[in-house]
Structures are given as C-alpha cells and as structure tokens.
PDB file of C-alpha atoms in Angstrom:
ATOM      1  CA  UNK A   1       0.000   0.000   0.000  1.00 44.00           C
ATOM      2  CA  UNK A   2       2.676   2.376   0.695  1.00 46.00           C
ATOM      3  CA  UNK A   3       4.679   1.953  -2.499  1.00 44.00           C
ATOM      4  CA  UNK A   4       0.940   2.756  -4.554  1.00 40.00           C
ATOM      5  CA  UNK A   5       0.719   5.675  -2.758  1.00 43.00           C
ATOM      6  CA  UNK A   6       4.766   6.747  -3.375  1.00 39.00           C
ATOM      7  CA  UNK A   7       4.151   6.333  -6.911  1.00 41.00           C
ATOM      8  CA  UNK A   8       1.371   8.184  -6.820  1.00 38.00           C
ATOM      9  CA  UNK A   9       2.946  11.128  -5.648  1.00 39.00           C
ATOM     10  CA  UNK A  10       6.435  10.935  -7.402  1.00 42.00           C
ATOM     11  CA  UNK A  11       3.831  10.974 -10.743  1.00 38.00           C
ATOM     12  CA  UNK A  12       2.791  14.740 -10.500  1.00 40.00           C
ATOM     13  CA  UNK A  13       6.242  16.046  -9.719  1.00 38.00           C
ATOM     14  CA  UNK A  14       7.355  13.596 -12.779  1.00 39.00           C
ATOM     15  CA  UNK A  15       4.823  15.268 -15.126  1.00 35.00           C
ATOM     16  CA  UNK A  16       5.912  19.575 -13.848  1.00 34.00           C
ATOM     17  CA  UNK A  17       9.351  18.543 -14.647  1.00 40.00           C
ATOM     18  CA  UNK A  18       8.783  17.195 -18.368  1.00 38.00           C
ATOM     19  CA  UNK A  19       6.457  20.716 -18.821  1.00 40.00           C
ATOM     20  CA  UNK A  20       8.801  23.028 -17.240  1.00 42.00           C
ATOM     21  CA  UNK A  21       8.047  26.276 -15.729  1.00 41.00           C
ATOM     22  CA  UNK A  22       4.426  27.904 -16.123  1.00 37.00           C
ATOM     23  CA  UNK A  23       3.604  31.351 -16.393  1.00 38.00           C
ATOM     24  CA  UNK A  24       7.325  32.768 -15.866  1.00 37.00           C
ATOM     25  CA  UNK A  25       9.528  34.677 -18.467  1.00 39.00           C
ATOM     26  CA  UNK A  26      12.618  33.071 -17.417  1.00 41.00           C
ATOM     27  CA  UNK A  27      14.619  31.588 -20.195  1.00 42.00           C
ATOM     28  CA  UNK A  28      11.859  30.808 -22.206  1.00 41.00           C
ATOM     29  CA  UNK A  29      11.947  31.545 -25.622  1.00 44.00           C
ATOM     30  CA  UNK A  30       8.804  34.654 -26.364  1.00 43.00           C
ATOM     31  CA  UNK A  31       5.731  33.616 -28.330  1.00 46.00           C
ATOM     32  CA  UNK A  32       6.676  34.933 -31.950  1.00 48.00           C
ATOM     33  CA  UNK A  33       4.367  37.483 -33.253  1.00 47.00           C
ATOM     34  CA  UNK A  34       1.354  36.770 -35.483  1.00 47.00           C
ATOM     35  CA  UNK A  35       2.762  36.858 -38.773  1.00 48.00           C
ATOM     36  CA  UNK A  36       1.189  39.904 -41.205  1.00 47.00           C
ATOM     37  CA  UNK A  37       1.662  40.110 -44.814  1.00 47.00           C
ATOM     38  CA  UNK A  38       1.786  43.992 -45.647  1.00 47.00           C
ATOM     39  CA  UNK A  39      -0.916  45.751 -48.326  1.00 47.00           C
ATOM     40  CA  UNK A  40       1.550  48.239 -50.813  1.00 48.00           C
ATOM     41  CA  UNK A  41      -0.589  50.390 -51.651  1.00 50.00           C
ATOM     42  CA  UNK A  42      -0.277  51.716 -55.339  1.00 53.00           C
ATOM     43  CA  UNK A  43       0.080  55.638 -55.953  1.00 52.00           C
ATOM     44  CA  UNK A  44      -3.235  56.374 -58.497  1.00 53.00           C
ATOM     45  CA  UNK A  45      -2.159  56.938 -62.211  1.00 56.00           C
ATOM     46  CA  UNK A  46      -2.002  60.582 -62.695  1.00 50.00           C
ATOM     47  CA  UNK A  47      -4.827  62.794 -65.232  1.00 49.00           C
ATOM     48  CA  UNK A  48      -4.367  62.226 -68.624  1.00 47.00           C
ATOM     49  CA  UNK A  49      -4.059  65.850 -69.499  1.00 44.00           C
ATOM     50  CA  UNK A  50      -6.127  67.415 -71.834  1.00 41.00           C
ATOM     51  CA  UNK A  51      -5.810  69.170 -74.977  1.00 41.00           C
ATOM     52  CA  UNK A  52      -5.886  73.346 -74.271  1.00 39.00           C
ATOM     53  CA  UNK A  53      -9.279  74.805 -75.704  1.00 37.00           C
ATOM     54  CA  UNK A  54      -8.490  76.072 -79.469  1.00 35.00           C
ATOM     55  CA  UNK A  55      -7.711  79.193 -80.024  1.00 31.00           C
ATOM     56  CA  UNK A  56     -10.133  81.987 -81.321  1.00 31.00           C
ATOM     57  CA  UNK A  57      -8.380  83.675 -84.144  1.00 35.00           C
ATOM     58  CA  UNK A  58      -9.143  88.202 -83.593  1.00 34.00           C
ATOM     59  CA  UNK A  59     -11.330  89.115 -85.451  1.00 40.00           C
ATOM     60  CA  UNK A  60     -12.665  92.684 -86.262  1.00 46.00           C
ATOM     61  CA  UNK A  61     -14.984  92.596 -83.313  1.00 51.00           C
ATOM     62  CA  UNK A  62     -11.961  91.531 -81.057  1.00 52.00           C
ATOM     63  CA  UNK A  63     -10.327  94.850 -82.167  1.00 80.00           C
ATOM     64  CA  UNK A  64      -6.711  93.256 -82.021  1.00 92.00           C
ATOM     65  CA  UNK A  65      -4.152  95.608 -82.158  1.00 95.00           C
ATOM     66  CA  UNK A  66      -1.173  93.523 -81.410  1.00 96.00           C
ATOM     67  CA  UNK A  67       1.848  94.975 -83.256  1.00 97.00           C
ATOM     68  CA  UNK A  68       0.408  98.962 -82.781  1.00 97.00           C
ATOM     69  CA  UNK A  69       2.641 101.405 -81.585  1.00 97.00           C
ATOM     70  CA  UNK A  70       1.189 101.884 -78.082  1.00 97.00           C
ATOM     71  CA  UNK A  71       0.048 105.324 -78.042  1.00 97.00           C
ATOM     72  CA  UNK A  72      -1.621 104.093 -81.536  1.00 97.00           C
ATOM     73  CA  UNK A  73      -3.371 101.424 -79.815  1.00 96.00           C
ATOM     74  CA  UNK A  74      -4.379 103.616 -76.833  1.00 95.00           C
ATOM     75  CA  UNK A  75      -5.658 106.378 -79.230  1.00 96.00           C
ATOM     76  CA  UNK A  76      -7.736 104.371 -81.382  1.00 95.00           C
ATOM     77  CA  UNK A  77      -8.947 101.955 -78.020  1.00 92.00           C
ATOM     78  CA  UNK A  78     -12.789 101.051 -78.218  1.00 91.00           C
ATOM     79  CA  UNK A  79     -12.926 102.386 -81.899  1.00 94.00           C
ATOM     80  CA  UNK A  80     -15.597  99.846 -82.467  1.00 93.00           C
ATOM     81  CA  UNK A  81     -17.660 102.067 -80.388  1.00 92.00           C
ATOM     82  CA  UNK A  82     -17.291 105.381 -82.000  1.00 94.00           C
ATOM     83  CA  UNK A  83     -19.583 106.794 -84.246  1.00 96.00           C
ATOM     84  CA  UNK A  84     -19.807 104.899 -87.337  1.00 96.00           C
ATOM     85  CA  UNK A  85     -19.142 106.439 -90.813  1.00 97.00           C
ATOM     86  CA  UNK A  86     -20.989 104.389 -93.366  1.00 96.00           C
ATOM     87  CA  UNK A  87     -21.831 107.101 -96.365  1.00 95.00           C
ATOM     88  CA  UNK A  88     -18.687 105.538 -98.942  1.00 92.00           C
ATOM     89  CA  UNK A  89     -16.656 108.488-101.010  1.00 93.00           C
ATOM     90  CA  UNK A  90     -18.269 109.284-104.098  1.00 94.00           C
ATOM     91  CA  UNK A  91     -18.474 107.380-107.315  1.00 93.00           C
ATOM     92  CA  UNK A  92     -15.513 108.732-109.088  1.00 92.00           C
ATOM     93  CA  UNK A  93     -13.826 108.748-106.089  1.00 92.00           C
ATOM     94  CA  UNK A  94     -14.028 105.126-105.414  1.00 85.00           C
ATOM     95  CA  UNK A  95     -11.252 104.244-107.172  1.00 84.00           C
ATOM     96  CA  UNK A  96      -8.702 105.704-104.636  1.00 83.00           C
ATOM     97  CA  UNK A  97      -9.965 103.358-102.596  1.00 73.00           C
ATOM     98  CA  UNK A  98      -7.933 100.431-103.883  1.00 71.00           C
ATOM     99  CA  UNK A  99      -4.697 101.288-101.739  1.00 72.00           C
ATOM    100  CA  UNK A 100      -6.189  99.834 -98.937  1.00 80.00           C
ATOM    101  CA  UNK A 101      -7.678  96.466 -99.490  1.00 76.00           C
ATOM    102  CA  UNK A 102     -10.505  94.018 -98.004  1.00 84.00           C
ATOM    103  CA  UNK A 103     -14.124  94.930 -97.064  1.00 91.00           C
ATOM    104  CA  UNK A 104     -14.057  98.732 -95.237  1.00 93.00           C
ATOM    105  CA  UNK A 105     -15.722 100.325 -92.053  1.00 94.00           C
ATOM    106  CA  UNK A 106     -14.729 103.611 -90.900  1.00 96.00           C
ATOM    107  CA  UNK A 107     -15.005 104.977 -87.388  1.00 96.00           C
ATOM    108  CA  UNK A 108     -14.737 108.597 -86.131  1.00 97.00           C
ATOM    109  CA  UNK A 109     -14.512 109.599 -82.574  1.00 96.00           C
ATOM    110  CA  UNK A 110     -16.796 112.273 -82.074  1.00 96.00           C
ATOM    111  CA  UNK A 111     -20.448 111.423 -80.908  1.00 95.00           C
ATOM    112  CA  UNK A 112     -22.813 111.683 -84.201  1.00 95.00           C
ATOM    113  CA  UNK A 113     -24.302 115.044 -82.420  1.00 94.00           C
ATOM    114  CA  UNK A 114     -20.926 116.674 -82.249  1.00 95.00           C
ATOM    115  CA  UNK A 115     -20.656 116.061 -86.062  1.00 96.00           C
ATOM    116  CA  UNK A 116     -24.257 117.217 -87.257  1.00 96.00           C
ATOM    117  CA  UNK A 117     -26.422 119.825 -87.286  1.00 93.00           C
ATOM    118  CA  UNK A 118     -30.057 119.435 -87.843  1.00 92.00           C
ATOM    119  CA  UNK A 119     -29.666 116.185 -88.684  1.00 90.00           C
ATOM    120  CA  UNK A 120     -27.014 116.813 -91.527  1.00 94.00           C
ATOM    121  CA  UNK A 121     -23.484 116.086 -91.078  1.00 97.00           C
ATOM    122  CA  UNK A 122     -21.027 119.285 -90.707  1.00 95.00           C
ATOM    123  CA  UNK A 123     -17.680 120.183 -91.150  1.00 97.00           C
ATOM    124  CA  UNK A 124     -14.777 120.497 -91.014  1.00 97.00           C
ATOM    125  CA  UNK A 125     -14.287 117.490 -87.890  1.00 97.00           C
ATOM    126  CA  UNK A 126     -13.752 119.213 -84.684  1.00 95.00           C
ATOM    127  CA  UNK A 127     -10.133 119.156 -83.908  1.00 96.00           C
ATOM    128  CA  UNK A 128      -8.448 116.223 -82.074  1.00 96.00           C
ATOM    129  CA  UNK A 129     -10.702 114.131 -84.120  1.00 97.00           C
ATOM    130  CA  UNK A 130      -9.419 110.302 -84.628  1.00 97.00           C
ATOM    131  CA  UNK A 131     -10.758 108.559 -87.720  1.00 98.00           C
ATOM    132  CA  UNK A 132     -10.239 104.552 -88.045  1.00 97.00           C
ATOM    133  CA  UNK A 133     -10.823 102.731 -91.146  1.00 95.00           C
ATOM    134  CA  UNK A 134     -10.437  99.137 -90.984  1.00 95.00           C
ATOM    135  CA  UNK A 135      -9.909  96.574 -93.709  1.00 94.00           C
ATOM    136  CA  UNK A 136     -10.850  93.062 -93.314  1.00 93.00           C
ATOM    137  CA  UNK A 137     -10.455  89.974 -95.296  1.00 91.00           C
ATOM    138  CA  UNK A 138     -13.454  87.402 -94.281  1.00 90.00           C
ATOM    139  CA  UNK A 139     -13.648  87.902 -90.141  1.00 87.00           C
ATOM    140  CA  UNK A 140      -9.729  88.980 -89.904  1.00 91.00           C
ATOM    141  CA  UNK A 141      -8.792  92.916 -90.121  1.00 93.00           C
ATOM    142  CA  UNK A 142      -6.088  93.298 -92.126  1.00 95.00           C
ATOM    143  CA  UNK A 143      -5.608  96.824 -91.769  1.00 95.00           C
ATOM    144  CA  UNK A 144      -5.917  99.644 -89.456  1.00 96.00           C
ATOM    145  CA  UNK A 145      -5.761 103.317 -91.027  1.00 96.00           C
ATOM    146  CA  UNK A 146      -5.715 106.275 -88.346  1.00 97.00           C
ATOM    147  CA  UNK A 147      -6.160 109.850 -89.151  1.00 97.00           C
ATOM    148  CA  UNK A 148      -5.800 112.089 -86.009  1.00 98.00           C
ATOM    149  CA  UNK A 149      -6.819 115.918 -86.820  1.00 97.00           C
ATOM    150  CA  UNK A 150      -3.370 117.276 -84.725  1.00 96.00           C
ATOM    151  CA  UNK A 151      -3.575 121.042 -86.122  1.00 94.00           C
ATOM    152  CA  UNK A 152      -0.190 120.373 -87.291  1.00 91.00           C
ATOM    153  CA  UNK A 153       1.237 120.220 -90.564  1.00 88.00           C
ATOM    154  CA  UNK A 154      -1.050 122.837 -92.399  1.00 92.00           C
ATOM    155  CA  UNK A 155      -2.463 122.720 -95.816  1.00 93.00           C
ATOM    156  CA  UNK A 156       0.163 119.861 -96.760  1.00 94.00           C
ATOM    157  CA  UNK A 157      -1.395 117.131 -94.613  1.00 95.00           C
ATOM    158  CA  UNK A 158      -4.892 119.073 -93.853  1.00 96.00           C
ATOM    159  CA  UNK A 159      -3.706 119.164 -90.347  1.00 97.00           C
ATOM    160  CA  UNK A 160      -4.123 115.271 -89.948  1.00 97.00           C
ATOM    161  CA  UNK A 161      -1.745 112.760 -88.872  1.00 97.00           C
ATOM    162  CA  UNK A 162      -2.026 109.790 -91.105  1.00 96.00           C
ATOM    163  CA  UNK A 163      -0.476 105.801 -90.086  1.00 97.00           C
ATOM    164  CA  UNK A 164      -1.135 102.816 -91.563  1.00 96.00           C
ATOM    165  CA  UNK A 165      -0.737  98.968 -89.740  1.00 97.00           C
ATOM    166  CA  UNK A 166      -0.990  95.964 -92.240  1.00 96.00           C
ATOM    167  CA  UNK A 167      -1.020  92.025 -91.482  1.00 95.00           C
ATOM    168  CA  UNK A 168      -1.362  89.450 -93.626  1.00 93.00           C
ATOM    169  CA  UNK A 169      -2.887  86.910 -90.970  1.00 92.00           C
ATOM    170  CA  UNK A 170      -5.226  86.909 -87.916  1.00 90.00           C
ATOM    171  CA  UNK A 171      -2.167  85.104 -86.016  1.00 93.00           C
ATOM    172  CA  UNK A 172       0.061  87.686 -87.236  1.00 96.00           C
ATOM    173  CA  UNK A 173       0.949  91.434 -85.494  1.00 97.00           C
ATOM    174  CA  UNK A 174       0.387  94.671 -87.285  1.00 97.00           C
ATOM    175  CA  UNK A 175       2.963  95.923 -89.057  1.00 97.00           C
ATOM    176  CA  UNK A 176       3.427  99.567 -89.741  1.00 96.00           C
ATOM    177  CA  UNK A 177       3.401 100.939 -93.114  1.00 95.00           C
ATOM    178  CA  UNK A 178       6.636 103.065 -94.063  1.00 90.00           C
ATOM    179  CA  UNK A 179       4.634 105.390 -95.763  1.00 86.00           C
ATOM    180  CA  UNK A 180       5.518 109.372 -95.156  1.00 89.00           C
ATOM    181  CA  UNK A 181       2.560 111.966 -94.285  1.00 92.00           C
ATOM    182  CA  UNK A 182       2.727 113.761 -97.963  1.00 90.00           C
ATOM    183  CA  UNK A 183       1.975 110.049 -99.162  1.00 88.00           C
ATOM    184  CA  UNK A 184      -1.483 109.456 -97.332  1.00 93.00           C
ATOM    185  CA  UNK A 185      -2.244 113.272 -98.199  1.00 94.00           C
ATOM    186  CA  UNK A 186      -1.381 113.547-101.367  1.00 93.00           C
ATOM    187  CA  UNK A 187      -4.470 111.163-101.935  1.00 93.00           C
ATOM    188  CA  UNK A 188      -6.329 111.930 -98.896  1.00 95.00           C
ATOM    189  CA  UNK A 189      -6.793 115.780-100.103  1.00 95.00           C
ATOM    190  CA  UNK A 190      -8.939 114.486-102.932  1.00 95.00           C
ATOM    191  CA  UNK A 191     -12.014 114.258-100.202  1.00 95.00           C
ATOM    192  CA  UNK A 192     -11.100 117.661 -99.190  1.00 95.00           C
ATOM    193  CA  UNK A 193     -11.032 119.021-102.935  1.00 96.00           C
ATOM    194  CA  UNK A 194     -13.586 117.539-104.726  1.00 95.00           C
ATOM    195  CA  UNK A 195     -16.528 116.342-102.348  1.00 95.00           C
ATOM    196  CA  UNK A 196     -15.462 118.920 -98.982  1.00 96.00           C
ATOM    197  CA  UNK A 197     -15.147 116.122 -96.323  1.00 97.00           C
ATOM    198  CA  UNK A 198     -12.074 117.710 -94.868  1.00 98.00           C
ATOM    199  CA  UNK A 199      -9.662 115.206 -95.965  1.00 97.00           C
ATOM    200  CA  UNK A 200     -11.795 112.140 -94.918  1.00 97.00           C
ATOM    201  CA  UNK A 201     -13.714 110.079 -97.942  1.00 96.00           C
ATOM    202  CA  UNK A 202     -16.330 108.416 -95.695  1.00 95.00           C
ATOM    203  CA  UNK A 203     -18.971 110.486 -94.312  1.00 97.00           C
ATOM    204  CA  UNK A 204     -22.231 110.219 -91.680  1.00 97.00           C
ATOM    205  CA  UNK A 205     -24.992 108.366 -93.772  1.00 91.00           C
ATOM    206  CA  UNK A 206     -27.445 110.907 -92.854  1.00 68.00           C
TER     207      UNK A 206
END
C-alpha cells in the first residue's frame, strides 16, 4: 500500500518537470508574433491631361491691335464704339480706294451730335478728331488706317496725322506701313477738294 501511494505522488512532480516552468519569463523563448503580410498600396495613375481649348483667331470685333505702336493702340482703343461712318466716297472717287484692301468700315470719334447739325453732317471734324478705317479679309482685319486731326502740318497734310498697320494673318501682329505723311495726303486731299469732307472720304450716312 505504501509503495501505490509513493508512486502516486512521485507521478505529479514527474509530469511539472517534463512541462517546465508555467507562467514565468525566465529563459523561455517569447511567443513569436502573429505573422502579417503587408498591403503596398499603389500611388493612383495621374490625369491624362487634356488638350488646351483652341484658339479663337481676332477678329474685327476683337479689335486686335497687337503689333500697334502703343500710343496708336491707346488712341484708337474702343474704336468699335465710336460713331460709325458708313456714307462711302463718291463714285468717281471710289477708285482711290484700292490702296487699302478688303471689305471697309470707318469709325470717327466724335459722338454723331458733335458732327451734325439738324440732322445733316457738318464740317470740317472738330479738332483732335481720330478717324479709323479698318480693312478686313473674311472675319480677320487686315488693316488699321488712323487719321488724327493734330492742327499740325497745315495745308500739306490738312492738319491730320495719317499711319497705316498691315497684317497678312489673324495670327500675325500689325505691321506699320513706311509710308511718309505727304503720301497718305497727297491722296487723302482728294475728299477735301472735290466732295469737302475735310480730308476724310467716308462720311455720316445721314
């Protein structure tokens, strides 16, 4: 009876020693960590970019006076405001017309009151007077023609001040005519002669 009950005994103290130490650190190897298998996450493709808007060529109701002299450009500034001139030269003086090419409007500065009275254009223009005639070829201006009444110069030039700007494209600039002041009045003086306009061939439609 005694040796049952020594071998009962000896059998838990058997059984700690085969499963070591519980619940100490000691020099027991740490539980390894629960293995994780990392997400890359992928930067997002970038925009495909787009194609810039195209490009609206200046027309003659852009008033695009790249390539002006700029105190030419700030004279004649909102022209397509001014008073309209729409009365053409007269018929034998149509011809003249020819030096400056494409389909014509002409502009002058004053208000249409300041050039008429009762109802009936006047002159001569008022001085300081700008005039802009502009030639176009389909929905590009091709030209820009100033006359600016100065007071200087006399009966050689009328008083005006005459320049010219010609491109031959919408995506080119302006380009200004080398022509001299006795050029433009030498033909210019024609309106003053022959139908009184004071040096300008377009008139008030009145």
């Amino acid at each position: 009876m005694s040796r049952i009950r020594c071998a009962l005994v000896a059998l838990p103290v058997a059984l700690l020693a085969i499963a070591g130490p519980i619940g100490c650190g000691g020099d027991s190897e740490p539980a390894a960590a629960p293995t994780t298998t990392a997400t890359t996450t992928s930067a997002p493709d970038p925009p495909t970019p787009t194609a810039p808007p195209t490009r609206t060529k200046a027309g003659p109701a852009a008033a695009d006076l790249t390539g002006l002299d700029a105190a030419d450009a700030a004279l004649i500034a909102g022209y397509l405001g001014w008073t309209e001139l729409t009365k053409p030269p007269m018929a034998e003086l149509t011809g003249l017309g020819s030096a400056h090419s494409g389909q014509k409007r002409v502009w002058a500065s004053p208000t249409r009151q300041a050039l008429t009275r009762n109802g009936t254009q006047r002159f001569p223009y008022p001085d300081d007077t700008v005039v802009v005639k502009q030639g176009a070829e389909g929905d590009v201006a091709t030209l820009i023609a100033v006359m600016e009444k100065t007071g200087v110069g006399g009966a050689a030039t009328g008083v005006w001040r005459y320049v010219e700007y010609t491109r031959a494209t919408g995506d080119d600039p302006f380009t200004k005519v080398g022509l001299s002041q006795s050029g433009c009045a030498g033909c210019h003086q024609n309106a003053n002669t022959r139908q009184s306009t004071d040096w300008v061939f377009w008139a008030l439609d009145s």
